[in-house]
């Protein structure tokens, strides 16, 4: 059972994180999860995101979802070594439309993640939340988190309405990230209300909807020449699966070729080549990616557990990996399930067996937190 790295994992923030750490005048509008009857409601800047509570589904939450020491024990059981950590509640920060509030919440989250996880083990690779409503504020926070020791940031998949991702207004952000050598992540389901449909089919429709903005943003970054202007920038689309990549490559190449007379700016290479050079994607369960390797190659692809979320692979990560890679080329398997992430984040090779750093016994926390 080879040890793997997860390029998509989540922390679950304390429910009162922002209330406890925000300036009093912003506290009221900061993210706050509340349970009302069968609903779990997340309030953020006056917006309410309502979802059915998950307790009734009978799903069991991973024991280590809340605390780093218990988490390392879950990782031992799963034989996962390093994890790229994303927020849970903090995924909603881009829903806030007040730049001051979004920036303050981002700082609180980034400080908390650093203190609580990144200082505990080098196996926890944090992604900082960067507020994008104001470019200058974003660049400032990029500098701050770089100094803290971050290697990656997360920006919303759906950008603010007034500034799509093909805009050159983002250049200071791309430039700051490239210079700091921070990886640019886009976790699906960020920046827009993820609940597009209710009623029949809602759960599946909404799950599918999360990966369209990811494809859109890749098209914007590639076709606009942003990735050409910042050729060292490495982009990760997180939790959107991977087998859509060849389809987007073909569509973009077709557009660039067949509509070449209108295409501007001219690019350094075909869109598919730029994608192979600078875009990566994480998946949990996407079996079709093995059939599309001839278009993507293995270097773009990274497995992620999505621990501890319910759409993830805990507690069967190794079995899920085996379903995709059983019988396949062991080099390809090793690259996609560990080496590619190690290369991108300058991690040492995973050990042959993965042990928790802590002897502390597993204790299931009473605080269930949000998904
Ligand atoms: Mn995820």
Short mmCIF file of C-alpha atoms and ligand atoms in Angstrom, two decimals:
data_model
loop_
_atom_site.label_atom_id
_atom_site.label_comp_id
_atom_site.label_asym_id
_atom_site.label_seq_id
_atom_site.Cartn_x
_atom_site.Cartn_y
_atom_site.Cartn_z
CA UNK A 1 0.00 0.00 0.00
CA UNK A 2 2.12 2.92 -1.22
CA UNK A 3 2.02 6.15 0.78
CA UNK A 4 0.33 8.97 -1.13
CA UNK A 5 -0.07 12.75 -0.88
CA UNK A 6 -3.44 14.48 -0.94
CA UNK A 7 -3.63 17.66 -3.00
CA UNK A 8 -7.14 18.39 -1.75
CA UNK A 9 -7.88 18.22 1.96
CA UNK A 10 -9.78 20.48 4.33
CA UNK A 11 -9.61 21.81 7.82
CA UNK A 12 -12.79 22.53 9.74
CA UNK A 13 -12.60 25.86 11.44
CA UNK A 14 -13.99 26.49 14.93
CA UNK A 15 -17.52 27.85 14.55
CA UNK A 16 -16.69 31.04 16.40
CA UNK A 17 -13.27 31.62 14.79
CA UNK A 18 -14.18 34.93 13.19
CA UNK A 19 -16.40 36.14 16.02
CA UNK A 20 -13.52 35.63 18.43
CA UNK A 21 -10.82 37.26 16.36
CA UNK A 22 -12.47 39.97 14.26
CA UNK A 23 -12.67 43.63 15.21
CA UNK A 24 -16.00 44.26 17.00
CA UNK A 25 -17.49 46.41 14.24
CA UNK A 26 -17.06 43.60 11.64
CA UNK A 27 -17.94 40.65 13.87
CA UNK A 28 -21.66 40.72 13.22
CA UNK A 29 -21.24 40.18 9.46
CA UNK A 30 -18.45 37.60 9.66
CA UNK A 31 -19.02 33.95 8.73
CA UNK A 32 -21.10 32.11 11.27
CA UNK A 33 -22.69 28.65 10.93
CA UNK A 34 -26.02 28.13 12.64
CA UNK A 35 -28.29 25.10 12.95
CA UNK A 36 -31.97 25.70 12.52
CA UNK A 37 -34.17 22.60 12.50
CA UNK A 38 -33.11 20.39 9.61
CA UNK A 39 -31.03 23.14 8.06
CA UNK A 40 -27.45 24.18 8.47
CA UNK A 41 -27.19 27.85 7.59
CA UNK A 42 -23.98 29.72 7.01
CA UNK A 43 -24.32 33.47 7.40
CA UNK A 44 -21.74 35.66 5.68
CA UNK A 45 -22.05 39.39 5.15
CA UNK A 46 -25.84 39.25 5.27
CA UNK A 47 -26.09 36.28 2.90
CA UNK A 48 -27.57 33.00 4.14
CA UNK A 49 -26.43 29.75 2.54
CA UNK A 50 -28.90 27.03 3.49
CA UNK A 51 -28.22 23.33 3.27
CA UNK A 52 -29.85 20.28 4.74
CA UNK A 53 -28.08 19.01 7.80
CA UNK A 54 -25.95 15.99 7.09
CA UNK A 55 -26.37 14.21 10.44
CA UNK A 56 -29.47 12.38 9.27
CA UNK A 57 -27.66 10.68 6.38
CA UNK A 58 -25.91 8.31 8.76
CA UNK A 59 -22.50 9.32 7.47
CA UNK A 60 -19.77 9.21 10.07
CA UNK A 61 -17.38 12.08 10.35
CA UNK A 62 -13.64 11.41 10.36
CA UNK A 63 -12.37 11.42 13.97
CA UNK A 64 -9.52 13.79 13.21
CA UNK A 65 -11.50 16.50 11.47
CA UNK A 66 -10.98 19.11 14.15
CA UNK A 67 -7.57 18.59 15.72
CA UNK A 68 -4.15 18.18 14.12
CA UNK A 69 -2.95 15.34 16.38
CA UNK A 70 -6.03 13.19 15.70
CA UNK A 71 -5.84 14.13 12.08
CA UNK A 72 -2.34 12.68 11.80
CA UNK A 73 -3.75 9.39 13.08
CA UNK A 74 -6.41 9.42 10.39
CA UNK A 75 -3.67 10.04 7.86
CA UNK A 76 -1.75 7.06 9.20
CA UNK A 77 -4.78 4.84 8.73
CA UNK A 78 -5.23 6.18 5.20
CA UNK A 79 -1.48 6.08 4.44
CA UNK A 80 -1.54 9.70 3.32
CA UNK A 81 1.61 11.67 4.00
CA UNK A 82 1.37 15.36 3.04
CA UNK A 83 -1.89 17.24 2.59
CA UNK A 84 -2.68 20.47 0.82
CA UNK A 85 -5.12 22.12 3.21
CA UNK A 86 -8.13 24.17 2.19
CA UNK A 87 -10.75 25.77 4.41
CA UNK A 88 -14.31 24.59 4.96
CA UNK A 89 -16.20 27.59 6.35
CA UNK A 90 -13.53 29.86 4.85
CA UNK A 91 -14.59 28.70 1.38
CA UNK A 92 -17.46 31.16 1.80
CA UNK A 93 -15.25 34.22 2.30
CA UNK A 94 -15.49 35.24 -1.39
CA UNK A 95 -19.27 35.49 -0.97
CA UNK A 96 -18.72 38.69 1.00
CA UNK A 97 -19.04 41.85 -1.03
CA UNK A 98 -17.46 44.24 1.48
CA UNK A 99 -13.72 44.39 0.72
CA UNK A 100 -12.76 45.32 4.28
CA UNK A 101 -14.76 42.42 5.75
CA UNK A 102 -13.40 39.89 3.23
CA UNK A 103 -9.82 41.03 3.84
CA UNK A 104 -10.18 40.88 7.63
CA UNK A 105 -11.73 37.39 7.50
CA UNK A 106 -8.97 36.18 5.18
CA UNK A 107 -6.27 37.42 7.56
CA UNK A 108 -7.93 35.75 10.54
CA UNK A 109 -8.21 32.46 8.68
CA UNK A 110 -4.65 32.56 7.34
CA UNK A 111 -3.19 33.28 10.79
CA UNK A 112 -5.32 30.57 12.41
CA UNK A 113 -4.40 27.91 9.81
CA UNK A 114 -0.74 28.74 10.16
CA UNK A 115 -0.78 28.59 13.98
CA UNK A 116 -3.02 25.56 14.30
CA UNK A 117 -1.78 23.26 11.54
CA UNK A 118 1.30 24.46 9.70
CA UNK A 119 3.37 24.82 12.86
CA UNK A 120 2.38 21.32 14.03
CA UNK A 121 3.73 19.31 11.11
CA UNK A 122 5.47 20.07 7.81
CA UNK A 123 3.07 17.55 6.30
CA UNK A 124 0.32 20.20 6.50
CA UNK A 125 0.73 22.50 3.49
CA UNK A 126 -1.70 25.38 3.92
CA UNK A 127 -3.38 27.39 1.19
CA UNK A 128 -4.02 30.99 2.18
CA UNK A 129 -7.33 32.66 1.32
CA UNK A 130 -6.70 35.78 -0.72
CA UNK A 131 -9.41 38.47 -0.91
CA UNK A 132 -9.85 39.55 -4.53
CA UNK A 133 -12.29 42.47 -4.31
CA UNK A 134 -9.39 44.93 -4.27
CA UNK A 135 -6.19 44.14 -6.16
CA UNK A 136 -3.93 46.11 -3.82
CA UNK A 137 -5.29 44.34 -0.73
CA UNK A 138 -4.79 41.00 -2.45
CA UNK A 139 -1.15 41.77 -3.25
CA UNK A 140 -0.61 42.89 0.34
CA UNK A 141 -2.02 39.63 1.74
CA UNK A 142 0.04 37.59 -0.74
CA UNK A 143 3.19 39.24 0.63
CA UNK A 144 2.08 38.67 4.21
CA UNK A 145 1.32 34.96 3.80
CA UNK A 146 4.52 34.39 1.85
CA UNK A 147 6.43 35.81 4.83
CA UNK A 148 4.45 33.53 7.18
CA UNK A 149 5.63 30.49 5.21
CA UNK A 150 2.76 29.69 2.88
CA UNK A 151 3.43 27.99 -0.45
CA UNK A 152 -0.03 28.27 -1.96
CA UNK A 153 -3.08 30.49 -2.10
CA UNK A 154 -6.72 29.95 -2.98
CA UNK A 155 -8.72 32.33 -5.14
CA UNK A 156 -12.44 31.97 -5.91
CA UNK A 157 -13.38 29.91 -8.95
CA UNK A 158 -16.04 32.47 -9.79
CA UNK A 159 -14.46 35.94 -9.76
CA UNK A 160 -16.29 39.10 -8.70
CA UNK A 161 -18.82 40.01 -11.42
CA UNK A 162 -17.09 43.24 -12.36
CA UNK A 163 -13.72 41.63 -12.97
CA UNK A 164 -13.52 38.38 -14.98
CA UNK A 165 -10.27 36.41 -14.95
CA UNK A 166 -9.22 37.50 -18.45
CA UNK A 167 -8.84 41.07 -17.13
CA UNK A 168 -5.35 42.54 -17.04
CA UNK A 169 -6.32 44.17 -13.75
CA UNK A 170 -5.26 40.87 -12.15
CA UNK A 171 -1.70 41.16 -13.42
CA UNK A 172 -0.34 42.54 -10.10
CA UNK A 173 -1.80 39.45 -8.37
CA UNK A 174 -0.37 37.01 -10.92
CA UNK A 175 2.95 38.84 -10.80
CA UNK A 176 3.12 38.80 -7.00
CA UNK A 177 2.31 35.08 -6.91
CA UNK A 178 4.86 34.27 -9.58
CA UNK A 179 7.57 36.26 -7.87
CA UNK A 180 6.80 34.69 -4.49
CA UNK A 181 6.59 31.24 -6.14
CA UNK A 182 3.20 30.65 -4.55
CA UNK A 183 0.97 28.09 -6.24
CA UNK A 184 -2.37 29.46 -7.42
CA UNK A 185 -5.27 27.21 -6.42
CA UNK A 186 -8.92 27.49 -7.33
CA UNK A 187 -11.05 25.21 -5.17
CA UNK A 188 -14.41 24.45 -6.76
CA UNK A 189 -17.56 25.89 -5.23
CA UNK A 190 -16.02 29.23 -4.34
CA UNK A 191 -17.14 32.73 -5.28
CA UNK A 192 -20.75 31.97 -6.17
CA UNK A 193 -23.75 30.45 -4.46
CA UNK A 194 -23.21 26.72 -5.06
CA UNK A 195 -26.90 25.99 -4.78
CA UNK A 196 -28.17 26.43 -8.30
CA UNK A 197 -31.05 23.96 -8.17
CA UNK A 198 -33.44 22.84 -5.46
CA UNK A 199 -35.94 20.01 -5.54
CA UNK A 200 -35.58 17.02 -7.84
CA UNK A 201 -31.98 16.27 -8.70
CA UNK A 202 -30.68 19.19 -6.70
CA UNK A 203 -27.82 17.38 -4.98
CA UNK A 204 -26.41 15.99 -8.22
CA UNK A 205 -27.09 19.12 -10.28
CA UNK A 206 -25.36 21.32 -7.72
CA UNK A 207 -22.41 18.94 -7.49
CA UNK A 208 -22.02 19.02 -11.29
CA UNK A 209 -22.39 22.80 -11.40
CA UNK A 210 -19.28 23.28 -9.25
CA UNK A 211 -16.92 22.22 -12.00
CA UNK A 212 -18.16 24.54 -14.77
CA UNK A 213 -16.65 27.72 -13.25
CA UNK A 214 -13.34 25.86 -12.94
CA UNK A 215 -13.31 25.15 -16.67
CA UNK A 216 -14.32 28.72 -17.41
CA UNK A 217 -11.50 30.20 -15.37
CA UNK A 218 -8.89 28.00 -17.06
CA UNK A 219 -10.16 29.18 -20.46
CA UNK A 220 -9.88 32.79 -19.26
CA UNK A 221 -6.34 32.43 -17.91
CA UNK A 222 -5.04 30.57 -20.95
CA UNK A 223 -6.79 32.41 -23.81
CA UNK A 224 -6.22 35.89 -22.36
CA UNK A 225 -2.46 35.32 -22.35
CA UNK A 226 -2.26 35.65 -18.54
CA UNK A 227 -0.34 32.37 -18.25
CA UNK A 228 1.95 33.49 -21.09
CA UNK A 229 2.73 36.74 -19.29
CA UNK A 230 3.48 34.80 -16.09
CA UNK A 231 5.02 31.58 -17.39
CA UNK A 232 6.24 30.43 -13.97
CA UNK A 233 2.75 30.62 -12.47
CA UNK A 234 1.40 27.14 -11.68
CA UNK A 235 -2.37 26.84 -11.40
CA UNK A 236 -4.32 24.11 -9.63
CA UNK A 237 -8.01 23.45 -10.13
CA UNK A 238 -9.03 21.61 -7.00
CA UNK A 239 -11.84 19.05 -6.63
CA UNK A 240 -13.16 19.50 -10.15
CA UNK A 241 -12.09 16.08 -11.40
CA UNK A 242 -9.72 15.71 -14.33
CA UNK A 243 -11.29 13.94 -17.30
CA UNK A 244 -12.80 17.22 -18.55
CA UNK A 245 -9.32 18.52 -19.36
CA UNK A 246 -8.95 16.98 -22.86
CA UNK A 247 -12.39 18.25 -23.82
CA UNK A 248 -11.47 21.82 -22.86
CA UNK A 249 -8.08 21.49 -24.56
CA UNK A 250 -9.66 20.38 -27.81
CA UNK A 251 -12.31 23.10 -27.67
CA UNK A 252 -9.76 25.83 -26.98
CA UNK A 253 -7.34 24.62 -29.65
CA UNK A 254 -10.22 24.48 -32.10
CA UNK A 255 -11.24 28.03 -31.26
CA UNK A 256 -7.69 29.32 -31.46
CA UNK A 257 -7.15 27.59 -34.81
CA UNK A 258 -10.50 28.02 -36.54
CA UNK A 259 -11.13 31.53 -35.23
CA UNK A 260 -7.46 32.50 -35.40
CA UNK A 261 -8.27 35.60 -37.41
CA UNK A 262 -10.09 37.00 -34.38
CA UNK A 263 -8.00 35.49 -31.60
CA UNK A 264 -6.01 38.01 -29.62
CA UNK A 265 -3.57 38.11 -28.04
CA UNK A 266 -1.53 35.60 -29.99
CA UNK A 267 -0.29 32.91 -27.63
CA UNK A 268 3.15 31.38 -27.22
CA UNK A 269 1.74 27.93 -27.91
CA UNK A 270 -1.56 26.18 -28.54
CA UNK A 271 -3.91 26.47 -25.54
CA UNK A 272 -3.58 22.74 -24.83
CA UNK A 273 0.20 23.10 -24.53
CA UNK A 274 -0.13 26.06 -22.16
CA UNK A 275 -2.51 23.99 -20.07
CA UNK A 276 -0.07 21.08 -19.94
CA UNK A 277 2.67 23.52 -18.96
CA UNK A 278 0.89 25.44 -16.19
CA UNK A 279 -2.43 23.87 -15.17
CA UNK A 280 -3.02 20.99 -12.78
CA UNK A 281 -6.23 19.38 -11.56
CA UNK A 282 -7.15 17.29 -8.53
CA UNK A 283 -9.74 14.51 -8.38
CA UNK A 284 -11.01 11.99 -5.86
CA UNK A 285 -13.01 9.43 -7.80
CA UNK A 286 -12.60 10.26 -11.50
CA UNK A 287 -11.97 6.91 -13.20
CA UNK A 288 -12.18 8.33 -16.73
CA UNK A 289 -8.88 10.17 -16.41
CA UNK A 290 -7.01 6.94 -17.14
CA UNK A 291 -8.63 6.87 -20.57
CA UNK A 292 -7.56 10.43 -21.36
CA UNK A 293 -3.91 10.26 -20.29
CA UNK A 294 -2.70 10.49 -23.88
CA UNK A 295 -4.02 14.08 -23.98
CA UNK A 296 -3.15 15.22 -20.47
CA UNK A 297 -0.02 13.27 -19.66
CA UNK A 298 0.34 12.39 -15.98
CA UNK A 299 2.06 15.57 -14.76
CA UNK A 300 -1.12 17.67 -14.70
CA UNK A 301 -3.00 15.30 -12.46
CA UNK A 302 -3.06 15.02 -8.68
CA UNK A 303 -5.13 12.80 -6.48
CA UNK A 304 -6.78 14.37 -3.42
CA UNK A 305 -8.78 12.76 -0.62
CA UNK A 306 -11.02 15.77 0.10
CA UNK A 307 -10.76 14.64 3.75
CA UNK A 308 -12.86 15.06 5.84
CA UNK A 309 -15.72 16.03 3.54
CA UNK A 310 -18.40 13.51 2.59
CA UNK A 311 -17.62 13.61 -1.12
CA UNK A 312 -14.08 12.53 -0.26
CA UNK A 313 -12.47 9.12 0.07
CA UNK A 314 -12.07 8.73 3.85
CA UNK A 315 -11.98 6.06 5.29
CA UNK A 316 -11.26 4.09 2.11
CA UNK A 317 -8.66 6.21 0.35
CA UNK A 318 -6.36 3.36 -0.63
CA UNK A 319 -9.24 1.24 -1.93
CA UNK A 320 -10.54 4.19 -3.97
CA UNK A 321 -7.07 4.75 -5.43
CA UNK A 322 -6.86 1.06 -6.28
CA UNK A 323 -10.16 1.30 -8.19
CA UNK A 324 -8.62 3.89 -10.49
CA UNK A 325 -5.04 2.71 -10.73
CA UNK A 326 -5.21 -1.05 -10.14
CA UNK A 327 -3.13 -2.72 -12.84
CA UNK A 328 -1.86 0.53 -14.30
CA UNK A 329 1.72 1.68 -14.81
CA UNK A 330 3.22 2.09 -11.31
CA UNK A 331 5.22 5.16 -12.41
CA UNK A 332 2.07 6.95 -13.59
CA UNK A 333 0.29 5.93 -10.40
CA UNK A 334 3.14 7.20 -8.20
CA UNK A 335 3.27 10.54 -10.05
CA UNK A 336 -0.46 11.19 -9.85
CA UNK A 337 -0.92 10.04 -6.27
CA UNK A 338 2.12 11.72 -4.78
CA UNK A 339 5.09 12.74 -6.84
CA UNK A 340 3.44 15.58 -8.77
CA UNK A 341 2.37 17.27 -5.57
CA UNK A 342 5.80 16.67 -4.05
CA UNK A 343 7.42 18.33 -7.08
CA UNK A 344 5.10 21.34 -6.99
CA UNK A 345 5.67 21.95 -3.28
CA UNK A 346 9.29 20.81 -2.98
CA UNK A 347 8.34 18.04 -0.56
CA UNK A 348 10.63 15.17 0.27
CA UNK A 349 9.61 11.77 -1.06
CA UNK A 350 6.95 10.22 1.16
CA UNK A 351 8.26 7.57 3.53
CA UNK A 352 7.55 3.93 2.69
CA UNK A 353 5.16 3.76 5.62
CA UNK A 354 3.27 6.66 7.10
CA UNK A 355 3.06 7.07 10.90
CA UNK A 356 1.34 9.73 12.91
CA UNK A 357 3.63 12.23 14.61
CA UNK A 358 1.62 11.94 17.79
CA UNK A 359 1.09 9.17 20.31
CA UNK A 360 -2.11 10.82 21.47
CA UNK A 361 -5.10 8.52 21.45
CA UNK A 362 -7.97 9.23 19.09
CA UNK A 363 -10.78 11.03 20.84
CA UNK A 364 -13.83 11.93 18.86
CA UNK A 365 -14.62 15.56 19.38
CA UNK A 366 -18.11 16.53 20.47
CA UNK A 367 -18.02 19.60 18.27
CA UNK A 368 -19.32 18.39 14.94
CA UNK A 369 -18.72 21.61 13.03
CA UNK A 370 -19.98 22.26 9.53
CA UNK A 371 -19.13 20.24 6.48
MN1 LIG B 1 -11.92 19.79 -1.53
#
